[in-house]
XYZ file of C-alpha atoms in Angstrom:
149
model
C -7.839 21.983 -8.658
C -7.530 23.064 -5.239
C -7.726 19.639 -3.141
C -5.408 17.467 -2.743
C -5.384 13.887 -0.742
C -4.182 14.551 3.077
C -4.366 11.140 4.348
C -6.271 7.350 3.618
C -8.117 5.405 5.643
C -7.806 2.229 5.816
C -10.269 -0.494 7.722
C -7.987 -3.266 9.166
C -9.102 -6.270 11.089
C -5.866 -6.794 13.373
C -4.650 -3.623 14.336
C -1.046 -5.261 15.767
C -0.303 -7.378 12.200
C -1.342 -4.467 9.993
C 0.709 -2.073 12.204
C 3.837 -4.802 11.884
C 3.298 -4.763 8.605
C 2.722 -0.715 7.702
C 6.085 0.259 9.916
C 8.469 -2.725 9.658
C 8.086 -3.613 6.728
C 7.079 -0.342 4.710
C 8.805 1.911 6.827
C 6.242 4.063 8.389
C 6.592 5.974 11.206
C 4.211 5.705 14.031
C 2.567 8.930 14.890
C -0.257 7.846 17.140
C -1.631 5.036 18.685
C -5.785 4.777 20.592
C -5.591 2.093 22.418
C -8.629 1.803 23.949
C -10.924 -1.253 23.589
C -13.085 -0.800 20.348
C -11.829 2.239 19.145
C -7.814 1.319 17.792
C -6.461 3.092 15.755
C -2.695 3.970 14.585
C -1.397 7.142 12.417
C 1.357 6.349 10.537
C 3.692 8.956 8.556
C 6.869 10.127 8.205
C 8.596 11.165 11.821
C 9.078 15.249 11.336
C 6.467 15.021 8.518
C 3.570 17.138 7.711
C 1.241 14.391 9.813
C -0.484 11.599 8.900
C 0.049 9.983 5.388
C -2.140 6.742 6.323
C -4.837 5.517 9.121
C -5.288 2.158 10.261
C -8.885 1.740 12.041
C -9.745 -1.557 13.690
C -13.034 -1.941 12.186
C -12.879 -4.343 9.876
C -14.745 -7.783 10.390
C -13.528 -9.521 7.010
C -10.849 -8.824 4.570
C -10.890 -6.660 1.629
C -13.298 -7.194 -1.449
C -12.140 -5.926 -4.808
C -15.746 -6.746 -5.990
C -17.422 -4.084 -3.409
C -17.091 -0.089 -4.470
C -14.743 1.366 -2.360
C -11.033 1.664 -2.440
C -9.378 -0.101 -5.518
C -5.746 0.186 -4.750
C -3.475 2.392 -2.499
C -0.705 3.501 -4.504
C 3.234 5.041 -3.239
C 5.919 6.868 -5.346
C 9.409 5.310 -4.668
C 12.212 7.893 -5.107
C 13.998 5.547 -7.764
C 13.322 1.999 -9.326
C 16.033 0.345 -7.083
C 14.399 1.495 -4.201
C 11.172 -0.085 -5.527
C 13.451 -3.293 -6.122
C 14.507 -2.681 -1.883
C 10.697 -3.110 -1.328
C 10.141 -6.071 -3.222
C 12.870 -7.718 -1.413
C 11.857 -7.120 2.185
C 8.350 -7.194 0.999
C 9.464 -11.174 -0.395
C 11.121 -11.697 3.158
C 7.804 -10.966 4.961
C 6.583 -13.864 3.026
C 3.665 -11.173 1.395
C 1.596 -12.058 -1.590
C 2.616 -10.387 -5.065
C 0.598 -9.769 -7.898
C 3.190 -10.227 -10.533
C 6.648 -11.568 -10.536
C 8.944 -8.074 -10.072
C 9.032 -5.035 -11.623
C 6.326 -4.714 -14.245
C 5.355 -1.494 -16.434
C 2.650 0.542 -16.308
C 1.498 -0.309 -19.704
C 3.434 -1.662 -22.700
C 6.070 0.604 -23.119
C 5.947 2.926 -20.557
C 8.592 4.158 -18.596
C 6.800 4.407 -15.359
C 6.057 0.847 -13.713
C 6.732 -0.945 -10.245
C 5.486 -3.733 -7.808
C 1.878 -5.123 -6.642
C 0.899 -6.728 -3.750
C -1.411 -7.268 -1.102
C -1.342 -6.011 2.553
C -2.308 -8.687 5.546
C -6.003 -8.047 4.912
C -5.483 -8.447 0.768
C -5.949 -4.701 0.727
C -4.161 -3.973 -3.151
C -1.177 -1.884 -2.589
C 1.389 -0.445 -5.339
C 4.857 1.205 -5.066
C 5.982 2.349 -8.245
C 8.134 5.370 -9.900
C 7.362 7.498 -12.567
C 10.462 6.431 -14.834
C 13.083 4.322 -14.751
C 11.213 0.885 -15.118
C 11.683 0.882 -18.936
C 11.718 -2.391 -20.492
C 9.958 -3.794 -17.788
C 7.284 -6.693 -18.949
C 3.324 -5.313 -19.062
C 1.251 -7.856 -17.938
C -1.732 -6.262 -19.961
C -1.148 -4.915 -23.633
C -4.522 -3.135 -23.813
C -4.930 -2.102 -20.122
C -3.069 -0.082 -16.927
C -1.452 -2.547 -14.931
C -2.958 -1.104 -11.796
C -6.159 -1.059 -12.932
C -6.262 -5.069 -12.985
C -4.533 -6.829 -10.289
């Protein structure tokens, strides 16, 4: 396969919370910022990075439908499971809404596993590792975690 995915778009409705949320709270570096009336917009990355990992348009007029087609989840990779555990914590602080309580598996006894939760516009996010989150709870025998949340 010769593409790979460079950045993803995402439609917010406040440009300021989402951007609060995206680099205080996630980390994110700002890149770039329009400012202009009707056309906001904010890169965010990591500073020294290859560019843009994520784009926050202000073009949204409601907040996110899991029931449309479209984007189902945005996932990360955390470098280990405590730093997925890090997350959840300031992610808790920020008063955000989880999906599950903690670190939950993939599927039933799968080695790779993490957190779900939902950005300020209910967007479905995930940060999760590909091992270390072993004997971590499934919340669906029969299906991936991500898949239903």
């Amino acid at each position: 396969m010769t593409l790979r995915t460079g950045h993803t778009g995402l439609n917010v409705t406040d440009l300021d919370r989402s951007l609060a949320f995206y680099r205080d709270v996630l980390g994110f570096a700002l890149l770039a910022e329009g400012k202009e009336d009707g056309r906001r917009y904010a890169f965010l990355g990591e500073a020294g990075g290859d560019g843009p990992v994520l784009t926050l348009w202000q073009q949204a007029r409601g907040t996110y439908d899991g029931a449309r087609a479209g984007l189902h989840h945005l996932a990360f990779t955390a470098g280990s499971v405590d730093r997925v555990r890090e997350y959840e914590t300031a992610l808790r602080a920020a008063g955000v809404e989880f999906a599950h309580a903690g670190v939950v598996a993939h599927r039933e006894g799968s080695a790779s596993g993490g957190i779900f939760f939902h950005d300020p516009d209910g967007t479905r996010l995930e940060i999760s590792v590909p091992h270390g989150a072993e004997g971590a709870p499934a919340p669906h025998a029969s299906a991936p975690t991500c898949g239903f949340f």
